[in-house]
Short mmCIF file of C-alpha atoms and ligand atoms in Angstrom, two decimals:
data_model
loop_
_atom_site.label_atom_id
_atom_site.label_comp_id
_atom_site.label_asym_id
_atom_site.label_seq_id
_atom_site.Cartn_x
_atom_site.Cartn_y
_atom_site.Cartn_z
CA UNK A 1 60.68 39.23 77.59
CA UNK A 2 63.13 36.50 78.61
CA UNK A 3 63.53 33.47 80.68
CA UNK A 4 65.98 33.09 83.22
CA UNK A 5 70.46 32.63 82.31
CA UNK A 6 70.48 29.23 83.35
CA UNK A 7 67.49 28.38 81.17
CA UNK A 8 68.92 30.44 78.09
CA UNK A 9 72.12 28.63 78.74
CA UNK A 10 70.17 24.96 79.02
CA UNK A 11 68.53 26.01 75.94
CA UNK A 12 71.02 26.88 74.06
CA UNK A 13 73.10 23.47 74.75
CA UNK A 14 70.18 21.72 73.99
CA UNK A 15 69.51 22.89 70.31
CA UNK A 16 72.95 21.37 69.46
CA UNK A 17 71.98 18.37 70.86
CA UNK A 18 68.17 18.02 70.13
CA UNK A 19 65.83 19.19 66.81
CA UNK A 20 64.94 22.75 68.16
CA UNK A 21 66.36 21.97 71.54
CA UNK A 22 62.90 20.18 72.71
CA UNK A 23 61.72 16.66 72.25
CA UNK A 24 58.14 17.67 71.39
CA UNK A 25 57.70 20.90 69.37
CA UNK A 26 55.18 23.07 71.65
CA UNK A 27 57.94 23.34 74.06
CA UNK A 28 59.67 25.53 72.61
CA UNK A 29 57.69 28.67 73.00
CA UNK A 30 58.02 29.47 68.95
CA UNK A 31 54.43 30.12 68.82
CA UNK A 32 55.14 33.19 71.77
CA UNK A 33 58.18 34.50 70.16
CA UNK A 34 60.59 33.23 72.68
CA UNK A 35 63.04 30.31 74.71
CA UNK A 36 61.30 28.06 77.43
CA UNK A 37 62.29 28.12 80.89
CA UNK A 38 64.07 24.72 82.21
CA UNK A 39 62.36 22.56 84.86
CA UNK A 40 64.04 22.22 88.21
CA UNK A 41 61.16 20.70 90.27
CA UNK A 42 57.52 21.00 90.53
CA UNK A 43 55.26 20.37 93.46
CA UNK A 44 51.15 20.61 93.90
CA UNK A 45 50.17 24.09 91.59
CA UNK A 46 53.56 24.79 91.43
CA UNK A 47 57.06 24.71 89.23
CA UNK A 48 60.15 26.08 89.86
CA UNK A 49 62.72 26.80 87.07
CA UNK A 50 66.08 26.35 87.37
CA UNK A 51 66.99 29.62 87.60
CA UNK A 52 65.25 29.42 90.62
CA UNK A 53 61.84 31.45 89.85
CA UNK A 54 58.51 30.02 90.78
CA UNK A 55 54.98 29.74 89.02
CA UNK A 56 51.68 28.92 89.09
CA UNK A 57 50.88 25.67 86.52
CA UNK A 58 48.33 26.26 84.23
CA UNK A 59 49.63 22.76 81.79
CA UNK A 60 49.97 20.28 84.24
CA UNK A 61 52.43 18.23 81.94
CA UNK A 62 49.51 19.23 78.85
CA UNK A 63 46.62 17.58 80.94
CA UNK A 64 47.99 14.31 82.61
CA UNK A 65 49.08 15.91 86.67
CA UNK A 66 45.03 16.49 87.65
CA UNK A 67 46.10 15.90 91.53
CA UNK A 68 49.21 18.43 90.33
CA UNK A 69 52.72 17.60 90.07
CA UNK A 70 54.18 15.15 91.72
CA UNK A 71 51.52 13.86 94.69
CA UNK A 72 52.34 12.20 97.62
CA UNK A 73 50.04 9.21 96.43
CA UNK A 74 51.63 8.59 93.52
CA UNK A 75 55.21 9.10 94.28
CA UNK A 76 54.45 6.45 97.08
CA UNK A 77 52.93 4.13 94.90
CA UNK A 78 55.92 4.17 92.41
CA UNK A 79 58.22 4.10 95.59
CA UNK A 80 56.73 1.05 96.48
CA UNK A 81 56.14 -0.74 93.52
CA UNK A 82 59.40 0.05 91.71
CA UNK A 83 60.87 -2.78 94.54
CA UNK A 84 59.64 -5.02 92.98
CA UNK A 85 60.60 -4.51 89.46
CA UNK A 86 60.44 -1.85 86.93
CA UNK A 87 59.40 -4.22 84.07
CA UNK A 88 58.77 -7.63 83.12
CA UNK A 89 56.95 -8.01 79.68
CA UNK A 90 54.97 -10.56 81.70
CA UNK A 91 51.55 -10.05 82.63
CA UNK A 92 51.37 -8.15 86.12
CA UNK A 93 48.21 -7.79 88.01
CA UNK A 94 47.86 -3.89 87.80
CA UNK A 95 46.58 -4.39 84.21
CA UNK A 96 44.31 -6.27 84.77
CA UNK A 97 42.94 -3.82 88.00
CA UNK A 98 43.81 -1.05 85.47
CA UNK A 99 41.26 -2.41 82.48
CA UNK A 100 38.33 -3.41 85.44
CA UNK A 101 38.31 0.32 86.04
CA UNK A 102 38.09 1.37 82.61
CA UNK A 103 35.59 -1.30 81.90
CA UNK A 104 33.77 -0.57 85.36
CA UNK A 105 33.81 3.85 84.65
CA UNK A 106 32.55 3.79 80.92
CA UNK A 107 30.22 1.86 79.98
CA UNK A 108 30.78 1.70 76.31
CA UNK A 109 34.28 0.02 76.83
CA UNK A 110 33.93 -3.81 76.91
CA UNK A 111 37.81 -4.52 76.61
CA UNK A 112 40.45 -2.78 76.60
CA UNK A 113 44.10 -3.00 75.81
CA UNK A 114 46.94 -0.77 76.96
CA UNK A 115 49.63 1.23 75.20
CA UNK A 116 52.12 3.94 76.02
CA UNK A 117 50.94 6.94 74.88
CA UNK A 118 48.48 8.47 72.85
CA UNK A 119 49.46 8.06 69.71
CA UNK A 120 49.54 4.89 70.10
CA UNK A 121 45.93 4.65 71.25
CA UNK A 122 44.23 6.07 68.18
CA UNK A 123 46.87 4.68 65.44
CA UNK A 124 46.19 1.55 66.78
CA UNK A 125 42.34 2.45 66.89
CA UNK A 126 42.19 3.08 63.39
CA UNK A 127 44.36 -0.03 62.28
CA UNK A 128 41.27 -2.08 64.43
CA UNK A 129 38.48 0.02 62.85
CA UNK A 130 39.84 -0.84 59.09
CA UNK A 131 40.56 -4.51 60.44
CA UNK A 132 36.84 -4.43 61.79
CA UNK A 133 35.01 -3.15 58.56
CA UNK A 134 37.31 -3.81 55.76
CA UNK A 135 37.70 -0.49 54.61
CA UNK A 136 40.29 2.38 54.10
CA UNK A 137 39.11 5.52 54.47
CA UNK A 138 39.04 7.78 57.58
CA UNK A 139 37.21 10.91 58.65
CA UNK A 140 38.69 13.40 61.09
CA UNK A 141 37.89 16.80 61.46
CA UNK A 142 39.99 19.93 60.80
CA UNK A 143 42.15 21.11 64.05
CA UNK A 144 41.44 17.54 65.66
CA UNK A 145 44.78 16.57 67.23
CA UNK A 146 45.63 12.83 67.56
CA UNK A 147 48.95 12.03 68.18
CA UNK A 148 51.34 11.87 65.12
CA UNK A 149 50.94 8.52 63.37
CA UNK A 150 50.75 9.29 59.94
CA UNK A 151 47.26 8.64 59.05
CA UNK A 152 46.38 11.50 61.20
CA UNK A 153 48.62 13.83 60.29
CA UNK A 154 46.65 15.95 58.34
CA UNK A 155 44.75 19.10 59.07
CA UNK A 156 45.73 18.09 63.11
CA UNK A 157 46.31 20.83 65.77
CA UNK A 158 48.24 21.05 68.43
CA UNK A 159 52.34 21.78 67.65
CA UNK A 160 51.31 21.15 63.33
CA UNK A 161 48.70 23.63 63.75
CA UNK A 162 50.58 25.77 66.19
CA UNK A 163 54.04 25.73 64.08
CA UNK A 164 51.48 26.48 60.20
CA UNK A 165 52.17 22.90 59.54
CA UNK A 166 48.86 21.14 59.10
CA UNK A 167 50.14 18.35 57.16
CA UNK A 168 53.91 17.05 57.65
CA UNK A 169 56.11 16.76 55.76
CA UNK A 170 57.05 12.27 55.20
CA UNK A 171 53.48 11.43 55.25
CA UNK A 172 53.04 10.18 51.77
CA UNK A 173 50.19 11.22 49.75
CA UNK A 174 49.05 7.68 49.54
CA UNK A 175 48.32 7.48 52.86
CA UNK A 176 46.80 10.94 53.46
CA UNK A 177 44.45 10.39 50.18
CA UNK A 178 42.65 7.89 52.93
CA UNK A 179 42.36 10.58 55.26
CA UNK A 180 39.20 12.45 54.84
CA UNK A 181 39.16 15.83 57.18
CA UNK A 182 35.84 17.92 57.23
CA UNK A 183 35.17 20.84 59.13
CA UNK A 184 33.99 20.64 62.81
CA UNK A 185 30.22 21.23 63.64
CA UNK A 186 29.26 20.63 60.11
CA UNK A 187 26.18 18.82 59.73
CA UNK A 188 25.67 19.17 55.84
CA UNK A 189 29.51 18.55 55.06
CA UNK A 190 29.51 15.76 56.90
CA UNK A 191 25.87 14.19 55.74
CA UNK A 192 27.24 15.10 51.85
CA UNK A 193 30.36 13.28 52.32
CA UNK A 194 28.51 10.01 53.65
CA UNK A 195 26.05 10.16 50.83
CA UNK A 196 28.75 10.02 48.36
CA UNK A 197 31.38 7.78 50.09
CA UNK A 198 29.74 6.54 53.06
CA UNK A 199 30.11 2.62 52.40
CA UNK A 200 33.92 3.06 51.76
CA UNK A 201 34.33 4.68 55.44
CA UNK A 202 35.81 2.91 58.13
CA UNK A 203 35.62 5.09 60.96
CA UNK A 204 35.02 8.66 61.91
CA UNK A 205 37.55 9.50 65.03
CA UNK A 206 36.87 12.76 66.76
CA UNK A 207 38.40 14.64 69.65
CA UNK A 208 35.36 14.11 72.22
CA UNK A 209 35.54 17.58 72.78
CA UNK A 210 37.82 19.27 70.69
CA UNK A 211 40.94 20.71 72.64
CA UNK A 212 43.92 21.27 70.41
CA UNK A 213 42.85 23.99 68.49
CA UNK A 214 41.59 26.08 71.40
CA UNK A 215 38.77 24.32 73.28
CA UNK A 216 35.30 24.07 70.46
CA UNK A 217 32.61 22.49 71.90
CA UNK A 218 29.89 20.25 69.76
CA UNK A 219 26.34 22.14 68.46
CA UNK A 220 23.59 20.39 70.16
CA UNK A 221 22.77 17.34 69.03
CA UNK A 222 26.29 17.41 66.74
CA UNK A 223 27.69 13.96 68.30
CA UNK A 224 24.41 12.02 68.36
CA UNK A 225 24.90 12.89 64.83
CA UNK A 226 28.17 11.42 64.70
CA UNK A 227 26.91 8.56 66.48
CA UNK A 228 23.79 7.65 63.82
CA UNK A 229 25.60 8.30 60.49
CA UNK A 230 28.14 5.92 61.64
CA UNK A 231 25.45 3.40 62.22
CA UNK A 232 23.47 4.10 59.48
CA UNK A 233 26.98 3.12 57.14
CA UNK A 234 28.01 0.33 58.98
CA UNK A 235 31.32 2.54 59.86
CA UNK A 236 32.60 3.10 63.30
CA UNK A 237 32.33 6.06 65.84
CA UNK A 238 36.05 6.34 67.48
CA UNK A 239 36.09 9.34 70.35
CA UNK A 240 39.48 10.18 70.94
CA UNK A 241 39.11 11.03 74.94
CA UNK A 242 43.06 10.97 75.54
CA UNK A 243 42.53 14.44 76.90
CA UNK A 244 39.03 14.38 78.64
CA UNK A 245 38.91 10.69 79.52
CA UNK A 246 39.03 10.79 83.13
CA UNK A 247 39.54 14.53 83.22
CA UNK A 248 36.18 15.55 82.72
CA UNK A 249 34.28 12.46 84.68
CA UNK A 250 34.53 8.86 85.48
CA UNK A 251 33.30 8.47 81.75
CA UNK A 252 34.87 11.52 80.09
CA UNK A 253 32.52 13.50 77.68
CA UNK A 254 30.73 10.11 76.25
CA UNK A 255 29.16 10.25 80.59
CA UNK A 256 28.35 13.74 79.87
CA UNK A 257 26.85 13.47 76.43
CA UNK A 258 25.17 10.39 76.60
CA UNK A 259 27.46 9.03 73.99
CA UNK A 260 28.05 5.14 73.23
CA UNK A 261 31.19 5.29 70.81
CA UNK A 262 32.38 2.12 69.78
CA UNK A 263 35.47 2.82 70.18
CA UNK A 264 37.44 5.04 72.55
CA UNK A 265 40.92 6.21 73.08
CA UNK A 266 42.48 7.13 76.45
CA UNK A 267 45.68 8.43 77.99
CA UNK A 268 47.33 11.63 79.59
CA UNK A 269 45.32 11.38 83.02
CA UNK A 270 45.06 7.29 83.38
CA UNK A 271 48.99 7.13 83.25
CA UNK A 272 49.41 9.37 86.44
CA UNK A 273 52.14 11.13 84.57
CA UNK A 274 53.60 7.96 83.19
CA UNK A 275 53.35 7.43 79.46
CA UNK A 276 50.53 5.81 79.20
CA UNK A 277 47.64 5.12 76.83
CA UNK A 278 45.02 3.33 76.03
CA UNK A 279 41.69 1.96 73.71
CA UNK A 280 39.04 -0.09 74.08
CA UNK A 281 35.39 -0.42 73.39
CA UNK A 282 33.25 -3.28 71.92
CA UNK A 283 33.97 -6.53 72.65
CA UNK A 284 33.01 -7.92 69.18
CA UNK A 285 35.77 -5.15 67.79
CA UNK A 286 38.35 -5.28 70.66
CA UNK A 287 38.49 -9.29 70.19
CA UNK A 288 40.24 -8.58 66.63
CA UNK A 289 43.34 -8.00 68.30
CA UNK A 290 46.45 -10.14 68.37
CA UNK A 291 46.91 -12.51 69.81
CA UNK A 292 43.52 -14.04 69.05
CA UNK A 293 42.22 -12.16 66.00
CA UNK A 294 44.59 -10.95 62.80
CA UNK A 295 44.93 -6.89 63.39
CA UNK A 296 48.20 -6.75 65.04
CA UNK A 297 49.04 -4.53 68.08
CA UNK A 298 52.10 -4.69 70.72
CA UNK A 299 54.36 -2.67 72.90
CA UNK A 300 57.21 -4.04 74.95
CA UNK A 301 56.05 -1.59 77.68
CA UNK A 302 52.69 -1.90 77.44
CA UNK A 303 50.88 -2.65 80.51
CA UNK A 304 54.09 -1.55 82.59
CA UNK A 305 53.77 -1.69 86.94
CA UNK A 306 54.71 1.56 87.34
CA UNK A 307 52.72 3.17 84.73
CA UNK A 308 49.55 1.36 85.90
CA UNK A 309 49.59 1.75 89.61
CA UNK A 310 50.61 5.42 89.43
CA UNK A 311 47.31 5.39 86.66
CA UNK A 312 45.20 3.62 89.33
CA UNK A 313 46.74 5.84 92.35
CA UNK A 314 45.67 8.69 90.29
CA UNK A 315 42.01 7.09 89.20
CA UNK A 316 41.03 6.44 92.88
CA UNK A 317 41.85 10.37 94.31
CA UNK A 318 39.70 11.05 91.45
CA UNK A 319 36.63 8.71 92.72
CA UNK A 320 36.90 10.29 95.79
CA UNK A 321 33.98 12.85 96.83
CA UNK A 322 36.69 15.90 96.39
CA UNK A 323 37.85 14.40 93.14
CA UNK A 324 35.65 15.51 89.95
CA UNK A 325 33.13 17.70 91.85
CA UNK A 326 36.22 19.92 93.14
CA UNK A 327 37.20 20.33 89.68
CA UNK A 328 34.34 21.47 88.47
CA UNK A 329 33.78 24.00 91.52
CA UNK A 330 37.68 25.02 90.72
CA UNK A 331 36.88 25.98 87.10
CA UNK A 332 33.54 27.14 87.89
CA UNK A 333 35.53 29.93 90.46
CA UNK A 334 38.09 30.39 87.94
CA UNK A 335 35.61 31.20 84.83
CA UNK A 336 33.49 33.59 86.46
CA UNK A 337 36.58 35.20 88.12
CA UNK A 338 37.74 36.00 84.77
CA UNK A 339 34.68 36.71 82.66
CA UNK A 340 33.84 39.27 85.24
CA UNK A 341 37.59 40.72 84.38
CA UNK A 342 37.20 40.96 80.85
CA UNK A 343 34.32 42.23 80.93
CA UNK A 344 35.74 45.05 83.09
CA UNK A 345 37.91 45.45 80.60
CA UNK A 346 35.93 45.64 77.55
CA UNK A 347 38.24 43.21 75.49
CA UNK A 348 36.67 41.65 72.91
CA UNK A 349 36.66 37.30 73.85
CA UNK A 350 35.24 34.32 74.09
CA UNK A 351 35.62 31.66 77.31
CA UNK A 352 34.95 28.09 76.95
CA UNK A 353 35.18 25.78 80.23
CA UNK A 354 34.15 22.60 80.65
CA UNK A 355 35.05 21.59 84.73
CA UNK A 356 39.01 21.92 84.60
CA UNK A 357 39.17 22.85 81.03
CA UNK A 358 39.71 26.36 79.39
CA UNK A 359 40.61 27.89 76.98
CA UNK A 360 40.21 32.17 76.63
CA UNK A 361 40.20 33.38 72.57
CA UNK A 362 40.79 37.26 72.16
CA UNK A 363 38.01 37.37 69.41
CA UNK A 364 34.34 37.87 69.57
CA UNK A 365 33.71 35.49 66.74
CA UNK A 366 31.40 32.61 68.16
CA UNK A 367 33.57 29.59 67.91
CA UNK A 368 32.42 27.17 65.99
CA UNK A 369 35.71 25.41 64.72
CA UNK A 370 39.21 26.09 63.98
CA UNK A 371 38.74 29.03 61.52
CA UNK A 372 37.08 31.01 64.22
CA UNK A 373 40.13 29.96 66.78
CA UNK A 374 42.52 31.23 63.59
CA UNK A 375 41.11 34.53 63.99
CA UNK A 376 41.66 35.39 67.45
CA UNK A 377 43.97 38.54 68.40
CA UNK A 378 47.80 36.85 68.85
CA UNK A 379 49.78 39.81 69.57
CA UNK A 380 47.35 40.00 72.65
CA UNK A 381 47.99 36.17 73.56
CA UNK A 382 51.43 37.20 73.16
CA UNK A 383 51.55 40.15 75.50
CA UNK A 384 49.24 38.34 77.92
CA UNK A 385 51.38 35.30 78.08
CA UNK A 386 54.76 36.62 78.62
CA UNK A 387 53.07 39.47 81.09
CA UNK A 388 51.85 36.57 83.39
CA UNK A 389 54.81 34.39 83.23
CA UNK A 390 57.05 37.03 83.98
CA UNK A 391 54.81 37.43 86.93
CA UNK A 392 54.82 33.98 87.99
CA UNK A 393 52.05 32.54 86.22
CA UNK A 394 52.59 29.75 83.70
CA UNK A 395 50.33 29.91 80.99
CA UNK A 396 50.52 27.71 77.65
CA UNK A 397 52.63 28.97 75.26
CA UNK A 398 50.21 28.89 72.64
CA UNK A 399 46.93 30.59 72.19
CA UNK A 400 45.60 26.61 70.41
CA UNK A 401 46.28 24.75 73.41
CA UNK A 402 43.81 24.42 76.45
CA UNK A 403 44.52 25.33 80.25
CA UNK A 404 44.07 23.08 83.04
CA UNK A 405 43.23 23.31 86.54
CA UNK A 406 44.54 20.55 89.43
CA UNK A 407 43.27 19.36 92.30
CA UNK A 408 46.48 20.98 94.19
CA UNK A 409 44.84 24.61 93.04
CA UNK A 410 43.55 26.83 95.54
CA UNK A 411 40.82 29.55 95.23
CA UNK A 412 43.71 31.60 96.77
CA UNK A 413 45.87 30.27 93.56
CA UNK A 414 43.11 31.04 90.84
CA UNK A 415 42.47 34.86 92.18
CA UNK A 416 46.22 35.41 92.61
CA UNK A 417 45.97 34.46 88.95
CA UNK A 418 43.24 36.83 88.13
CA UNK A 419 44.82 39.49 90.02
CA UNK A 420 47.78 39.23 87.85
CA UNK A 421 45.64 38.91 84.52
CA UNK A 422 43.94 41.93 85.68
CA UNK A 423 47.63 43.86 86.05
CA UNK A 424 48.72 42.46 82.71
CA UNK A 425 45.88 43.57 80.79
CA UNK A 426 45.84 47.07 82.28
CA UNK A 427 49.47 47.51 81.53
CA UNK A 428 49.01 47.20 77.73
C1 LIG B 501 47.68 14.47 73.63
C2 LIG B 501 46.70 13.94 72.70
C3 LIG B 501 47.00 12.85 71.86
C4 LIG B 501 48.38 12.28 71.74
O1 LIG B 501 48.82 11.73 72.92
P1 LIG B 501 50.42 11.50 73.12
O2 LIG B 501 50.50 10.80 74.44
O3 LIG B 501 51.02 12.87 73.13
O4 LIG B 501 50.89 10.69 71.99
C5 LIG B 501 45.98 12.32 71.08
N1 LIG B 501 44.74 12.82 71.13
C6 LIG B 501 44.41 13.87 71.91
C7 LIG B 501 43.02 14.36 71.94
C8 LIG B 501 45.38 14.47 72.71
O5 LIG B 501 45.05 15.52 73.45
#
């Protein structure tokens, strides 16, 4: 299976130019066996490739285009505002609309400071949390993605998982040593790790829900866990919501869980498809930030007009009464649509959805955390990925990354889908 000649031909150009031809490493289809197709344009549900061929978006720019690509309300906005200047590394009064609405939609975050993407967000998380508590060491969790600073770098998901490359090469061991990963869902790793080490801990940062190495979703009671063994060592509780801040309700999973991290890490949706990110979270904490406390933090775009309005453009669809509950009735359509299919077909899977979240695994293994993800069938991802998009459905390239559903889907768009899936599946 193939992409188009004026995408092979892009392609090709571009690995001469660029490391692998892509400037982020999921892009390049490795993990499917093949070349990506080139962008032309992309409207509502919609892309079309240069070669002219058109598909239904399942990625959404990897989570950030919830109203779908390119929206009349924020292409205004940035029509508008871009008059008046691009950038001024001056304070501008979008930031501080942009932090009253974080502040306003979840109520653990107290302050807030803006960055530009999110990497950013939880590096600069971390550096506050050691700042904060005086101490080095970090836990994450195995197949937790966030962003590529080097700290957390190791065991992460996304492109290192996807490309067999948990831990990169140039982070030096001195570093990682203060990296402590355990596995997901864990209560007894995680309770023996505190016992020994627990007053040497600065932080434990977690994916809110974890969506980079499939989508896992937390045991009962797993994040009040989280929450009180934090407390209980005087360490800190970061939730890294760059993917389900704002995605998944007005205050991301920590609304849904009843959660009150103390810190919290945003991007992807708030930036409207602008690089954007975020973190915030208690005052006491946030207030150790240059310029008025010593842990340092800056960004010469941080904050930037465009990047905020097209965020708040974005934010205030989303508030609407056919913002989150349309998602939700979206990806409700969408999951039983396609449980009903499998089951038809007697494949052996797993479906996880949280409103316009989900992720399908070709195993019957209950997932629990990344190993279960590991064992999933990949020749059928394969096959089932390069069926639809041949078809005109865009799928992630990846059988570790999560789908996403738009506002600018249809019911008409989702059971196209299905009716596609359903053709694929019975072809193989
Ligand atoms: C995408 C993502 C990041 C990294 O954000 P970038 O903008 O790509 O740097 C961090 N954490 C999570 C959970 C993500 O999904």
């Amino acid at each position: 299976m193939s992409v188009g000649p004026l995408s092979q031909k892009l392609f090709a150009t571009a690995k001469n130019l660029i490391p692998g031809g892509v400037n982020s490493p999921v892009r390049a289809f490795r993990n499917v066996g093949g070349e990506p197709f080139f962008v032309r344009r992309a409207k509502g549900s919609r892309i079309e490739d240069v070669d002219g061929k058109h598909y239904i978006d399942y990625i959404g720019s990897w989570g950030p285009n919830i109203l779908g690509h390119a929206p009349t309300v924020i292409t205004n906005t940035l029509h508008e505002v871009a008059k008046d200047g691009i950038s001024f590394g001056i304070p501008n009064p979008f930031e501080v609309e942009m932090a009253r609405t974080i502040v306003d939609w979840v109520p653990s975050v107290e302050k807030v400071r803006m960055c530009n993407s999110g990497t950013e967000a939880t590096m600069s998380a971390i550096r506050l949390a050691r700042g904060f508590t005086g101490r080095d060491l970090i836990v994450k969790f195995n197949g937790c993605y966030h962003g590529h600073s080097d700290s957390l770098l190791v065991a992460a998901g996304s492109g290192a998982l996807t490309h067999g490359e948990p831990d990169s090469a140039g982070v030096p061991a001195d570093f990682a040593k203060n990296t402590l990963v355990l596995p997901y869902n864990d209560d007894e790793a995680l309770e023996a790790l505190f016992t020994e080490r627990g007053d040497r801990i600065a932080a434990i940062i977690v994916e809110s829900y974890p969506a980079n190495a499939g989508l896992v979703l937390p045991k009962p009671g797993y994040l009040d866990l989280l929450c009180s063994i934090t407390r209980t060592y005087g360490a800190l509780l970061i939730f890294d919501e760059v993917m389900t801040g704002f995605r998944l309700g007005k205050a991301g999973v920590q609304g849904i869980e009843g959660i009150k991290p103390d810190l919290s890490c945003f991007g992807k949706v708030i930036g409207g498809g602008l690089p954007v990110g975020a973190f915030g979270g208690r005052a006491d904490i946030m207030d150790l930030l240059a310029p008025i406390g010593p842990v340092y933090q800056a960004g010469t775009l941080s904050g930037n007009p465009l990047a905020m309005a097209a965020g708040l453009a974005q934010l205030r669809e989303l508030d609407k009464p056919a913002g989150f509950a349309r998602l939700e009735q979206l990806g409700a359509h969408f999951e039983s649509g396609l449980r009903a299919l499998m089951q038809e077909k007697g494949i052996p899977h797993r479906l996880n959805r949280v409103g316009s979240m989900f992720c399908l695994f070709f195993t019957d293994r209950e997932i629990v955390n990344v190993d279960d993800v590991m064992q999933q069938d990949l020749e059928l991802f394969k096959k089932l990925f390069w069926g639809c998009l041949d078809k005109g459905i865009y799928l992630a390239p990846s059988p570790y990354e999560t789908g996403f559903l738009s506002l600018a889907h249809t019911e008409a768009d989702l059971d196209d889908t299905l009716s596609v899936i359903n053709d694929v599946l019975s072809t193989l």
